[in-house]
Amino acid sequence: MRRLFVELPKLGETAQPRVGLQTGDNFRFLRFWWEIGEPRVAFGCNGSEEAQASGKYWFPYMKGGSFQRWYGNQEYIINWRQDGQELKSLTPISVIRNPSFYFQRGVTWTLLSAKGFTGRISPGGFIFDVNGMTSFPQDDLISSVLGIFNSKLCSNLLHVLNPTIAFQVGDLARLPFPTEFSKQLEN
């Protein structure tokens, strides 16, 4: 196990994990997408410019959530009207982190989990939360990162790095990351 940390590059060098937005007032800014109604939600935006051009107020929001492997916890939306103007006006209560990564594809996980660490696909079009931190590998590595995140080895390595129920971006950034992947892992 020690050799993995010495010989392999770190995840942070290939797929930097990032902390997301903190609203400071979830009751005010977050809803379930079915509360607002699908026609009023801008699903599938590929970037901030496309989000603003949509003219919509509500956008998918990747919050932490329950223990889910591979896919899930995609039920929240956030009021991000005019590129989050209202949220930005509440600084320092709300904290906007890493906005250049909003709406990009990645692999997300829940900050706190007593059941262990798991990764889920973030298919793009989402703003991500402080409790739904996300790693952003190149598109051709997303499946590999997702497979690694859901492996027993990853859970064991994270337990060595930080034996708590909190999975911080710094811990994931230090994970050894393979330089070659098998077709089986991709599948």
Short mmCIF file of C-alpha atoms in Angstrom, two decimals:
data_model
loop_
_atom_site.label_atom_id
_atom_site.label_comp_id
_atom_site.label_asym_id
_atom_site.label_seq_id
_atom_site.Cartn_x
_atom_site.Cartn_y
_atom_site.Cartn_z
CA MET A 1 0.00 0.00 0.00
CA ARG A 2 2.86 2.39 0.81
CA ARG A 3 4.35 1.73 -2.62
CA LEU A 4 1.14 3.01 -4.26
CA PHE A 5 1.60 6.38 -2.54
CA VAL A 6 5.25 6.56 -3.55
CA GLU A 7 5.09 5.36 -7.17
CA LEU A 8 1.77 6.62 -8.50
CA PRO A 9 0.73 10.20 -9.22
CA LYS A 10 -1.92 11.73 -6.99
CA LEU A 11 -5.59 12.13 -7.94
CA GLY A 12 -5.20 15.88 -7.39
CA GLU A 13 -2.73 16.04 -10.29
CA THR A 14 -5.20 14.50 -12.75
CA ALA A 15 -8.71 15.14 -11.45
CA GLN A 16 -8.55 17.93 -8.90
CA PRO A 17 -11.30 17.60 -6.28
CA ARG A 18 -13.15 20.86 -5.58
CA VAL A 19 -15.37 22.25 -2.84
CA GLY A 20 -18.61 23.79 -4.03
CA LEU A 21 -21.04 26.53 -3.14
CA GLN A 22 -22.38 27.23 0.35
CA THR A 23 -25.72 29.06 0.19
CA GLY A 24 -25.83 30.12 3.84
CA ASP A 25 -29.64 29.81 3.60
CA ASN A 26 -30.79 26.56 2.00
CA PHE A 27 -34.42 27.24 2.92
CA ARG A 28 -34.34 30.37 0.78
CA PHE A 29 -32.35 29.15 -2.23
CA LEU A 30 -32.96 25.40 -2.59
CA ARG A 31 -36.00 23.41 -3.69
CA PHE A 32 -36.71 19.93 -5.00
CA TRP A 33 -37.03 20.17 -8.78
CA TRP A 34 -40.60 18.81 -8.67
CA GLU A 35 -41.68 21.69 -6.38
CA ILE A 36 -40.90 24.23 -9.10
CA GLY A 37 -41.83 22.06 -12.05
CA GLU A 38 -39.60 20.74 -14.80
CA PRO A 39 -40.41 23.48 -17.37
CA ARG A 40 -39.03 26.16 -15.03
CA VAL A 41 -35.71 24.36 -14.43
CA ALA A 42 -32.75 24.80 -16.82
CA PHE A 43 -31.55 21.22 -17.12
CA GLY A 44 -28.43 20.45 -19.15
CA CYS A 45 -26.64 23.81 -19.31
CA ASN A 46 -23.02 23.43 -20.35
CA GLY A 47 -21.71 26.60 -18.75
CA SER A 48 -22.45 29.89 -17.08
CA GLU A 49 -23.12 31.73 -20.34
CA GLU A 50 -25.65 29.12 -21.45
CA ALA A 51 -27.29 29.25 -18.01
CA GLN A 52 -27.70 33.03 -18.20
CA ALA A 53 -28.97 32.85 -21.77
CA SER A 54 -31.69 30.40 -20.67
CA GLY A 55 -33.42 33.20 -18.74
CA LYS A 56 -34.39 30.71 -16.02
CA TYR A 57 -34.01 31.06 -12.27
CA TRP A 58 -33.61 27.42 -11.27
CA PHE A 59 -30.70 25.07 -12.01
CA PRO A 60 -29.82 21.52 -10.91
CA TYR A 61 -27.83 21.42 -7.69
CA MET A 62 -25.57 18.55 -6.59
CA LYS A 63 -25.88 18.39 -2.83
CA GLY A 64 -24.36 15.63 -0.68
CA GLY A 65 -27.21 13.35 0.32
CA SER A 66 -27.72 9.75 1.29
CA PHE A 67 -25.40 6.80 0.65
CA GLN A 68 -25.65 6.16 -3.11
CA ARG A 69 -23.18 4.39 -5.37
CA TRP A 70 -22.67 5.24 -9.05
CA TYR A 71 -25.66 7.57 -9.54
CA GLY A 72 -28.22 9.49 -7.51
CA ASN A 73 -28.95 12.39 -5.18
CA GLN A 74 -29.95 14.65 -8.05
CA GLU A 75 -33.20 16.03 -6.72
CA TYR A 76 -32.27 19.58 -5.68
CA ILE A 77 -32.33 22.81 -7.66
CA ILE A 78 -30.94 26.22 -6.74
CA ASN A 79 -32.07 29.75 -7.46
CA TRP A 80 -29.11 30.88 -9.60
CA ARG A 81 -30.90 33.68 -11.44
CA GLN A 82 -28.59 36.10 -13.24
CA ASP A 83 -25.50 34.04 -12.47
CA GLY A 84 -26.30 33.85 -8.74
CA GLN A 85 -26.66 37.59 -8.25
CA GLU A 86 -28.82 37.25 -5.12
CA LEU A 87 -26.50 34.67 -3.54
CA LYS A 88 -23.44 36.74 -4.34
CA SER A 89 -25.02 39.74 -2.61
CA LEU A 90 -25.13 37.75 0.66
CA THR A 91 -21.35 37.39 1.02
CA PRO A 92 -19.97 36.41 3.59
CA ILE A 93 -23.07 34.39 4.56
CA SER A 94 -23.02 32.60 1.23
CA VAL A 95 -19.70 31.42 -0.17
CA ILE A 96 -19.29 30.94 -3.92
CA ARG A 97 -16.41 28.52 -4.52
CA ASN A 98 -14.97 27.28 -7.82
CA PRO A 99 -17.65 28.79 -10.12
CA SER A 100 -15.55 28.02 -13.21
CA PHE A 101 -16.36 24.33 -12.57
CA TYR A 102 -20.13 24.81 -12.31
CA PHE A 103 -22.11 22.85 -14.93
CA GLN A 104 -19.15 20.56 -15.79
CA ARG A 105 -19.21 16.74 -15.72
CA GLY A 106 -17.44 15.06 -12.84
CA VAL A 107 -17.58 12.54 -10.03
CA THR A 108 -19.18 13.65 -6.77
CA TRP A 109 -19.36 12.28 -3.23
CA THR A 110 -21.00 13.14 0.07
CA LEU A 111 -18.86 14.95 2.64
CA LEU A 112 -20.12 12.97 5.65
CA SER A 113 -21.08 9.30 5.54
CA ALA A 114 -21.12 6.78 8.37
CA LYS A 115 -21.68 4.02 5.77
CA GLY A 116 -18.40 4.74 3.97
CA PHE A 117 -17.16 6.51 0.89
CA THR A 118 -18.91 6.22 -2.49
CA GLY A 119 -18.72 8.13 -5.74
CA ARG A 120 -21.55 9.15 -8.07
CA ILE A 121 -21.57 10.54 -11.57
CA SER A 122 -22.29 14.22 -11.91
CA PRO A 123 -23.51 14.25 -15.52
CA GLY A 124 -22.98 17.95 -16.16
CA GLY A 125 -25.43 20.84 -15.94
CA PHE A 126 -25.18 20.99 -12.11
CA ILE A 127 -23.87 23.53 -9.64
CA PHE A 128 -22.22 21.64 -6.80
CA ASP A 129 -22.41 22.10 -3.05
CA VAL A 130 -19.95 22.15 -0.16
CA ASN A 131 -21.48 18.80 0.92
CA GLY A 132 -21.43 17.42 -2.62
CA MET A 133 -17.79 18.00 -3.46
CA THR A 134 -16.77 16.98 -6.96
CA SER A 135 -13.68 15.81 -8.80
CA PHE A 136 -13.26 16.97 -12.39
CA PRO A 137 -11.24 14.54 -14.50
CA GLN A 138 -11.02 14.76 -18.28
CA ASP A 139 -14.10 13.23 -19.93
CA ASP A 140 -12.23 10.08 -20.96
CA LEU A 141 -11.27 9.42 -17.31
CA ILE A 142 -14.67 9.96 -15.66
CA SER A 143 -15.64 6.28 -15.79
CA SER A 144 -12.25 5.26 -14.40
CA VAL A 145 -12.43 7.75 -11.53
CA LEU A 146 -15.97 6.63 -10.75
CA GLY A 147 -14.83 2.98 -10.70
CA ILE A 148 -11.88 3.79 -8.47
CA PHE A 149 -14.03 5.82 -6.05
CA ASN A 150 -16.40 2.86 -5.62
CA SER A 151 -13.66 0.30 -5.05
CA LYS A 152 -12.76 -1.29 -1.72
CA LEU A 153 -9.16 -0.20 -2.24
CA CYS A 154 -10.22 3.45 -2.40
CA SER A 155 -12.22 3.09 0.83
CA ASN A 156 -9.23 1.49 2.55
CA LEU A 157 -6.81 4.16 1.32
CA LEU A 158 -9.13 6.96 2.46
CA HIS A 159 -9.41 5.31 5.87
CA VAL A 160 -5.60 5.35 6.11
CA LEU A 161 -5.46 9.04 5.12
CA ASN A 162 -8.28 10.15 7.40
CA PRO A 163 -10.00 7.61 9.71
CA THR A 164 -13.16 9.69 10.17
CA ILE A 165 -16.56 9.85 8.44
CA ALA A 166 -15.66 13.11 6.68
CA PHE A 167 -14.20 12.86 3.16
CA GLN A 168 -12.43 16.15 2.43
CA VAL A 169 -11.04 17.30 -0.93
CA GLY A 170 -7.49 17.26 0.48
CA ASP A 171 -7.82 13.59 1.38
CA LEU A 172 -9.01 12.67 -2.09
CA ALA A 173 -6.36 14.82 -3.77
CA ARG A 174 -3.67 12.71 -2.03
CA LEU A 175 -5.05 9.36 -3.27
CA PRO A 176 -2.69 7.43 -5.55
CA PHE A 177 -4.07 7.43 -9.09
CA PRO A 178 -3.20 4.69 -11.61
CA THR A 179 -1.61 5.59 -14.92
CA GLU A 180 -3.17 2.64 -16.77
CA PHE A 181 -6.75 1.36 -16.72
CA SER A 182 -8.24 -1.95 -17.73
CA LYS A 183 -11.20 -2.23 -20.06
CA GLN A 184 -12.99 -4.12 -17.27
CA LEU A 185 -12.78 -1.07 -14.98
CA GLU A 186 -14.13 1.20 -17.70
CA ASN A 187 -17.08 -1.14 -18.29
#
